[in-house]
C-alpha positions as a printed Julia matrix, in Angstrom:
534×3 Matrix{Float64}:
  -2.81  -22.4   -3.55
  -0.32  -19.74  -4.64
   2.28  -18.43  -2.19
   4.41  -15.34  -2.9
   7.59  -14.86  -0.86
   9.15  -11.4   -1.15
  11.91  -11.64   1.45
  14.43  -14.48   1.76
  13.49  -17.26   4.17
  15.16  -20.6    4.86
  14.59  -23.36   2.32
  13.0   -25.51   5.0
   9.94  -23.23   4.97
   9.69  -23.18   1.18
  10.04  -26.96   1.05
   7.3   -27.42   3.62
   4.88  -25.37   1.53
   5.76  -27.2   -1.67
   5.48  -30.59   0.01
   1.96  -29.6    1.1
   1.05  -29.18  -2.55
   1.22  -25.4   -2.85
   2.88  -23.33  -5.56
   5.65  -21.09  -4.21
   7.08  -18.11  -6.07
  10.02  -16.1   -4.72
  10.38  -12.45  -5.74
  13.03  -10.97  -3.5
  13.34   -7.79  -5.54
   9.86   -6.62  -4.51
   9.94   -4.26  -1.52
   6.31   -3.16  -1.6
   4.58   -0.28  -3.34
   3.17   -0.58  -6.86
   5.31   -3.61  -7.66
   3.69   -5.6   -4.87
   0.21   -4.32  -5.78
   0.75   -5.7   -9.27
   2.26   -8.97  -8.09
  -0.42   -9.75  -5.5
  -3.13  -10.64  -8.02
  -4.05  -14.31  -7.72
  -1.86  -14.76  -4.63
  -3.38  -16.67  -1.7
  -0.55  -16.19   0.8
   2.19  -13.6    1.12
   5.31  -14.28   3.19
   7.52  -11.35   4.17
  10.18  -10.32   6.62
  11.01   -6.71   7.49
  12.02   -5.72   3.96
   8.54   -5.67   2.4
   5.98   -2.95   3.12
   2.46   -4.42   3.0
   0.18   -1.39   2.75
  -3.57   -0.91   2.58
  -3.25   -0.59  -1.2
  -1.87   -4.12  -1.31
  -4.83   -5.52   0.59
  -7.26   -3.6   -1.59
  -5.73   -5.28  -4.65
  -5.5    -8.74  -3.07
  -8.88  -10.31  -3.78
  -7.6   -13.84  -3.22
  -5.29  -13.22  -0.27
  -5.95  -15.39   2.79
  -2.91  -14.75   4.98
   0.22  -12.65   5.32
   2.94  -14.51   7.18
   5.75  -12.55   8.83
   8.83  -14.75   9.2
   9.86  -13.12  12.45
   8.34  -11.09  15.27
   7.9    -7.43  14.25
   4.94   -6.53  12.04
   5.24   -2.74  11.86
   5.71   -3.1    8.08
   2.22   -4.63   7.72
  -1.01   -2.6    7.88
  -2.87   -4.94  10.23
  -6.0    -2.77  10.33
  -6.25   -2.95   6.55
  -5.69   -6.7    6.66
  -8.52   -7.09   9.14
 -10.85   -4.9    7.07
 -10.26   -7.23   4.12
 -10.51  -10.43   6.11
  -6.83  -11.35   5.73
  -5.02  -13.11   8.57
  -1.71  -11.64   9.71
   0.52  -14.08  11.56
   4.06  -13.77  12.83
   6.59  -16.3   14.09
   7.4   -15.05  17.59
   8.91  -18.23  19.0
  11.36  -19.21  16.29
  13.96  -16.53  16.93
  13.29  -15.8   20.6
  16.34  -17.7   21.8
  18.57  -16.13  19.16
  17.38  -12.61  20.0
  17.85  -13.21  23.72
  21.34  -14.6   23.23
  22.31  -11.65  21.05
  21.06   -9.27  23.74
  23.23  -11.02  26.31
  26.18  -10.97  23.93
  25.74   -7.25  23.33
  25.52   -6.68  27.08
  28.93   -8.28  27.58
  30.35   -6.62  24.47
  29.53   -3.12  25.67
  30.39   -3.82  29.31
  33.84   -5.17  28.43
  34.53   -3.01  25.33
  35.12   -6.18  23.3
  34.61   -4.68  19.81
  36.8    -1.69  20.59
  39.62   -3.8   22.02
  39.34   -6.19  19.1
  39.63   -3.33  16.61
  42.68   -1.84  18.34
  44.44   -5.18  18.45
  43.67   -5.85  14.78
  45.28   -2.49  14.08
  48.43   -3.7   15.84
  47.89   -1.86  19.13
  48.14   -3.71  22.46
  45.82   -1.41  24.43
  45.5    -3.57  27.53
  45.61   -0.7   29.97
  42.95    1.41  28.25
  39.91   -0.79  28.82
  38.45   -1.23  32.27
  35.23   -3.17  32.0
  32.19   -3.67  34.2
  30.99   -7.0   35.6
  27.3    -7.94  35.55
  27.44   -9.88  38.8
  25.64   -8.08  41.64
  24.42   -5.41  39.23
  20.78   -4.5   38.54
  19.25   -5.15  35.15
  16.22   -3.11  34.11
  14.12   -4.98  31.55
  11.76   -2.78  29.55
   9.14   -5.19  28.22
   8.82   -8.66  29.74
   7.61  -10.47  26.65
   9.07  -13.69  25.25
  12.53  -12.25  24.54
  12.55  -10.23  27.75
  11.8   -13.35  29.76
  14.61  -15.31  28.1
  17.07  -12.47  28.77
  15.87  -12.32  32.38
  16.52  -16.06  32.85
  20.02  -15.86  31.44
  21.21  -12.75  33.25
  19.51  -13.7   36.49
  21.59  -16.88  36.47
  24.7   -14.69  36.15
  23.97  -12.92  39.41
  22.0    -9.87  38.31
  19.05   -8.39  40.2
  16.03   -7.86  37.96
  13.75   -4.83  37.7
  10.92   -4.84  35.16
   8.91   -2.08  33.53
   5.92   -3.43  31.6
   2.44   -1.9   32.03
   0.81   -5.03  30.59
   1.98   -7.65  33.06
   0.95   -8.44  36.61
   3.09   -8.31  39.71
   2.58  -12.08  40.07
   4.11  -12.69  36.64
   7.13  -10.56  37.49
   7.49  -12.41  40.81
   7.59  -15.73  38.96
  10.57  -14.4   37.01
  12.26  -13.3   40.21
  11.9    -9.64  39.2
  10.6    -6.5   40.86
   7.82   -4.82  38.88
   8.17   -1.02  38.8
   5.22    0.96  37.48
   7.11    4.1   36.39
   9.61    3.95  33.53
  11.85    6.63  35.02
  12.01    4.82  38.36
  12.78    1.54  36.63
  15.64    3.06  34.64
  17.01    4.84  37.69
  17.24    1.5   39.5
  19.33   -0.15  36.8
  23.0    -0.46  36.02
  22.06   -2.02  32.69
  18.81   -1.65  30.75
  17.62   -3.88  27.92
  14.7    -3.02  25.63
  12.19   -5.67  24.49
   9.05   -3.86  23.36
   7.45   -3.8   19.91
   7.46   -0.58  17.92
   4.01    0.91  18.48
   2.72    4.49  18.58
   3.01    4.42  22.37
   6.58    3.05  22.32
   8.03    5.13  19.49
  10.59    7.51  21.0
   9.84    6.09  24.45
  13.49    6.32  25.51
  14.61    9.92  25.05
  16.92   12.37  26.72
  15.03   12.46  30.03
  14.79    8.68  30.26
  18.46    8.19  29.41
  19.39   10.6   32.18
  17.73    8.24  34.71
  20.18    5.49  33.71
  23.14    7.65  34.69
  26.43    5.78  34.52
  24.75    2.69  33.11
  24.52    0.81  29.83
  21.59    0.67  27.4
  21.1    -2.34  25.11
  18.42   -2.37  22.4
  18.07   -5.47  20.22
  14.32   -5.0   19.79
  13.09   -2.46  17.24
  14.53    0.77  15.94
  12.64    3.94  16.76
  12.03    3.08  20.4
  15.22    4.89  21.44
  16.02    8.45  20.35
  19.32    7.71  18.61
  20.59   11.29  18.6
  19.92   11.62  22.32
  21.57    8.26  22.97
  24.72    9.2   21.06
  24.92   12.45  22.98
  24.35   10.73  26.34
  27.23    8.29  25.74
  29.48   10.99  24.3
  29.07   13.29  27.28
  29.4    10.5   29.85
  25.79   10.4   31.03
  25.88    6.74  30.04
  28.89    4.46  30.22
  27.97    2.85  26.92
  25.25    1.54  24.64
  24.74   -1.38  22.27
  22.18   -1.44  19.45
  21.19   -4.04  16.9
  18.17   -2.23  15.38
  17.7     1.3   14.18
  15.02    3.74  13.13
  16.41    3.71   9.58
  17.97    0.56   8.2
  20.58    0.22   6.87
  22.0     2.65   9.39
  22.94    5.86   7.55
  26.65    6.53   7.33
  26.16    9.95   8.94
  24.46    8.52  12.05
  25.97   10.05  15.2
  26.01    6.56  16.72
  28.93    5.66  14.46
  31.07    8.47  15.82
  30.89    7.51  19.5
  33.58    5.1   20.7
  31.5     3.47  23.46
  28.49    2.67  21.27
  28.5    -0.88  19.91
  26.38   -1.49  16.81
  25.5    -4.59  14.79
  23.42   -4.72  11.58
  20.19   -6.25  12.94
  21.68   -9.67  13.69
  19.36  -10.63  16.55
  17.64  -13.39  14.59
  20.62  -14.22  12.41
  21.34  -17.77  13.44
  20.85  -20.82  11.27
  18.46  -22.4   13.75
  16.4   -19.23  14.16
  16.04  -18.71  10.42
  14.9   -22.28   9.9
  12.48  -22.06  12.84
  10.76  -18.86  11.69
  10.55  -20.17   8.12
   8.88  -23.42   9.11
   6.63  -21.72  11.68
   5.45  -19.28   9.02
   4.9   -22.09   6.53
   2.83  -23.95   9.12
   0.69  -20.85   9.66
   0.03  -20.55   5.94
  -0.87  -24.23   5.64
  -3.22  -23.97   8.63
  -4.97  -20.97   7.08
  -5.4   -22.81   3.79
  -6.91  -25.77   5.68
  -9.34  -23.54   7.62
  -7.58  -24.48  10.84
  -6.65  -22.06  13.65
  -3.51  -20.08  12.96
  -1.65  -20.33  16.24
   0.18  -16.99  16.03
  -2.51  -14.97  14.27
  -2.37  -11.33  15.34
  -5.77  -10.19  14.06
  -7.83  -13.37  14.25
  -9.0   -15.5   17.15
  -6.45  -18.16  17.92
  -6.41  -21.24  20.11
  -3.78  -23.38  21.71
  -2.96  -26.36  19.5
  -3.76  -28.84  22.26
  -7.2   -27.3   22.86
  -8.25  -27.14  19.2
  -9.65  -30.7   19.0
 -12.04  -29.92  21.86
 -13.55  -26.84  20.2
 -13.23  -27.78  16.54
 -16.7   -29.39  16.2
 -18.32  -26.28  17.67
 -16.83  -23.91  15.09
 -19.1   -24.98  12.24
 -21.99  -25.52  14.66
 -21.79  -21.93  15.91
 -21.54  -20.6   12.36
 -24.62  -22.59  11.35
 -26.59  -21.41  14.38
 -25.7   -17.81  13.55
 -26.66  -18.26   9.9
 -30.04  -19.78  10.77
 -30.79  -17.14  13.4
 -29.94  -14.23  11.1
 -32.28  -15.48   8.38
 -35.2   -16.16  10.67
 -35.21  -12.75  12.38
 -36.68   -9.87  10.45
 -35.27   -6.34  10.69
 -31.84   -4.87  11.27
 -29.71   -6.79  13.73
 -28.62   -4.63  16.67
 -27.11   -7.18  19.05
 -25.67  -10.68  18.93
 -25.38  -12.89  21.99
 -23.28  -16.04  21.97
 -23.85  -18.23  25.01
 -21.92  -21.33  26.05
 -23.3   -23.82  28.55
 -21.81  -27.01  29.94
 -18.38  -28.39  29.14
 -17.74  -26.01  26.24
 -17.92  -23.11  28.67
 -14.59  -24.2   30.13
 -12.76  -23.74  26.82
 -11.24  -20.72  25.09
 -14.01  -19.92  22.61
 -12.94  -16.72  20.84
 -12.66  -18.61  17.57
 -16.1   -20.15  18.06
 -17.64  -16.75  18.78
 -16.02  -15.26  15.68
 -17.46  -18.13  13.65
 -20.92  -17.43  15.07
 -20.59  -13.79  13.99
 -19.47  -14.95  10.56
 -22.61  -17.06  10.31
 -24.83  -14.13  11.27
 -23.26  -11.77   8.76
 -22.95  -14.08   5.74
 -26.67  -14.05   4.84
 -26.52  -10.25   4.89
 -24.18  -10.5    1.89
 -21.22   -8.93   3.68
 -17.74  -10.11   2.77
 -16.96  -11.75   6.07
 -14.81  -14.38   7.72
 -13.64  -15.13  11.25
 -10.91  -12.49  10.88
 -13.06   -9.46  10.18
 -16.38  -10.53  11.74
 -15.68   -8.88  15.14
 -14.55   -5.7   13.37
 -17.66   -5.71  11.16
 -19.84   -5.87  14.25
 -18.03   -2.9   15.78
 -18.1    -0.89  12.57
 -21.85   -1.39  12.2
 -22.66   -0.63  15.81
 -23.78   -4.18  16.6
 -23.22   -5.13  20.22
 -21.63   -8.54  20.79
 -22.15  -10.26  24.14
 -20.42  -13.51  25.1
 -21.44  -15.42  28.22
 -20.63  -18.77  29.78
 -22.27  -21.08  32.29
 -20.97  -24.43  33.38
 -24.55  -25.57  33.94
 -26.59  -27.03  31.07
 -30.1   -28.37  31.59
 -30.5   -30.77  28.69
 -27.14  -31.46  27.06
 -23.49  -31.84  27.94
 -22.7   -28.66  25.97
 -24.83  -26.02  24.27
 -23.93  -23.14  21.96
 -26.71  -20.57  21.66
 -26.69  -17.68  19.17
 -29.3   -15.01  19.83
 -29.89  -12.11  17.46
 -31.8    -8.94  18.38
 -33.38   -6.3   16.15
 -34.2    -3.78  18.86
 -37.73   -5.1   19.47
 -37.52   -8.85  19.07
 -34.96  -11.57  19.58
 -34.52  -15.05  18.16
 -32.23  -17.79  19.45
 -30.87  -20.89  17.78
 -29.2   -23.57  19.9
 -26.87  -26.35  18.83
 -25.09  -29.26  20.44
 -23.1   -32.36  19.58
 -24.61  -35.83  19.85
 -22.13  -38.56  20.79
 -19.42  -35.92  20.93
 -19.19  -35.22  17.2
 -22.65  -35.29  15.57
 -23.85  -31.65  15.27
 -27.53  -30.89  15.73
 -29.73  -27.82  15.94
 -31.86  -28.57  18.99
 -33.9   -25.42  19.58
 -35.13  -22.61  17.31
 -36.88  -19.61  18.83
 -37.79  -21.68  21.88
 -39.15  -24.62  19.88
 -37.42  -27.94  20.58
 -36.24  -29.49  17.3
 -33.71  -32.04  16.08
 -32.27  -30.78  12.8
 -29.12  -31.94  11.05
 -27.29  -28.71  10.11
 -26.14  -29.27   6.56
 -27.33  -28.92   2.99
 -30.71  -27.36   2.32
 -33.07  -26.59   5.19
 -36.63  -25.3    5.12
 -38.06  -23.75   8.27
 -41.82  -23.29   8.17
 -43.89  -21.5   10.78
 -47.43  -22.75  10.59
 -50.67  -23.08  12.49
 -50.8   -26.25  14.59
 -53.75  -27.75  12.72
 -54.27  -31.07  10.95
 -53.07  -31.4    7.37
 -50.4   -28.71   7.33
 -47.42  -31.07   7.36
 -49.11  -33.15   4.66
 -49.59  -30.01   2.56
 -45.93  -29.05   2.83
 -44.8   -32.54   1.93
 -47.14  -32.67  -1.05
 -46.05  -29.3   -2.41
 -42.37  -30.19  -2.07
 -42.97  -33.52  -3.77
 -44.89  -31.88  -6.62
 -41.8   -29.73  -7.24
 -39.39  -32.71  -7.12
 -37.87  -31.74  -3.78
 -37.01  -34.78  -1.69
 -37.3   -34.61   2.1
 -34.28  -36.18   3.8
 -35.58  -35.57   7.31
 -38.03  -33.44   9.26
 -38.95  -32.4   12.78
 -42.12  -30.68  13.97
 -42.37  -28.78  17.25
 -45.03  -26.81  19.05
 -45.26  -25.09  22.41
 -49.04  -25.24  22.98
 -51.74  -27.33  21.34
 -53.46  -25.46  18.54
 -51.02  -22.58  18.58
 -48.03  -21.92  16.36
 -45.64  -24.68  15.31
 -42.26  -24.87  13.61
 -41.37  -27.56  11.12
 -37.76  -28.03  10.04
 -37.03  -30.01   6.89
 -33.7   -31.29   5.62
 -33.92  -31.38   1.84
 -31.88  -32.85  -0.98
 -32.6   -29.99  -3.38
 -33.22  -26.26  -3.32
 -36.85  -25.2   -3.05
 -38.15  -23.52  -6.21
 -39.69  -20.09  -5.8
 -42.97  -21.47  -7.2
 -43.11  -24.0   -4.35
 -42.56  -21.3   -1.74
 -45.28  -19.16  -3.27
 -47.68  -22.11  -3.26
 -47.01  -22.77   0.4
 -47.47  -19.13   1.4
 -50.79  -19.04  -0.45
 -52.22  -21.29   2.25
 -53.47  -19.29   5.24
 -52.14  -21.89   7.65
 -48.54  -21.16   6.61
 -47.2   -18.14   8.48
 -43.69  -17.99   6.96
 -41.3   -20.12   5.0
 -37.51  -19.64   5.16
 -35.1   -21.63   3.04
 -31.56  -21.85   4.38
 -28.68  -23.23   2.34
 -25.9   -24.24   4.68
 -23.41  -25.47   2.12
 -23.3   -22.09   0.3
 -22.56  -18.52   1.32
 -26.12  -17.29   1.54
 -29.59  -18.54   2.28
 -32.76  -17.14   0.79
 -35.78  -15.93   2.7
 -39.18  -15.56   1.07
């Protein structure tokens, strides 16, 4: 596989990719745009940091792209919606630089509270300005944390241990989670800021967070300090400079900015009590190595069709839980593929049902695989990344349900497709924990091995029909590897499922359908993208 890296990452990540047998090309002069569109041809994985803009045009040109790995946390430079539309995984590395970002936030808190950069500069200039700097202690002060994600939690732990009281504003966490951190959850941003002596920002840059801290919000933090080592654009920089300049705030410290590099005419540079650093939050040797290797691991997992742990637009699963659900991924896809080809008409709804032990697991990835199986025979370009989006775009309802009770097997995965009038279900399970089987089709109990070529025949339950099918297949040099016949009532309709070693020629299908006892014949190829229904 070919990997293109357009922003510098630690050699440890590059070495891991090469050691896994992949070709790695570095092109650090590409920042996006037409140059990236041209370079993306034939590329299977793209690794970027914040310097490369990955636009919709890039995804439209990237026919072979499997994954975009962001060596870091923020992904506002990647069009995730476009990636999803084209079935490309986007994964970041949120853990690798969490500690570094948290430590930098704490360092910036002390720097601004004790005027360390300013005093350092004066002393370097030969001035002993001991009497001009009166700092603030953090002990017994209140820290307002805006965004209690991974970095926010690490900052909370560190500053809590230094004697600070914690107040949290985060509309996406529960009061119980805040309590576990020893923090008070405040539902209103203004109230949270008003309670703080210091405020640190730890939210991603999203439409709802852009410009979230403006003049009115800064006024609530009167006399306090604002520290932002998250993303630029969250804080109104002009308003912040003015608030520090006029004394509304005692000081501010920023490591990220709306425009980077920070323009030389930024008002932040003219205010004495504003401390700035050039986006150094993740700039430690350990952090850079961690995000590089985490990103490389994500790429390798995607190439191996394994779950990508930090995927942002694809179902993910905890690494420890993956072995328990892995056998069901292909089983669910097969069940969906079989169901879609046996039901006539436009699919309007897909149900994925889990019964027994599997119902206790996180099954988002299994459900996405079931949707992939349903859509593949319809000749849509689909994978587990874009299957849920395809369903939404086409107005197909997706229903997932679980029950810990299972009548016949330890675990069952059932995929049911609806066309508005009729429904058809295909059920699968694992024998001996790892042997996949299709055990029920449209209510008929079967025992089919889900691989290779399958032929599903609906026929009248009369003598000689199975012999006819076997004879016709034999006459056309199609070998039967296994078969199972099922009926619900004597003399009614039956289903026969054949595992075959070869594809069924069209002439054989036509010969079978010429017999009045054969109701329908559906050939399903499970080791290729599409089946064929006659």
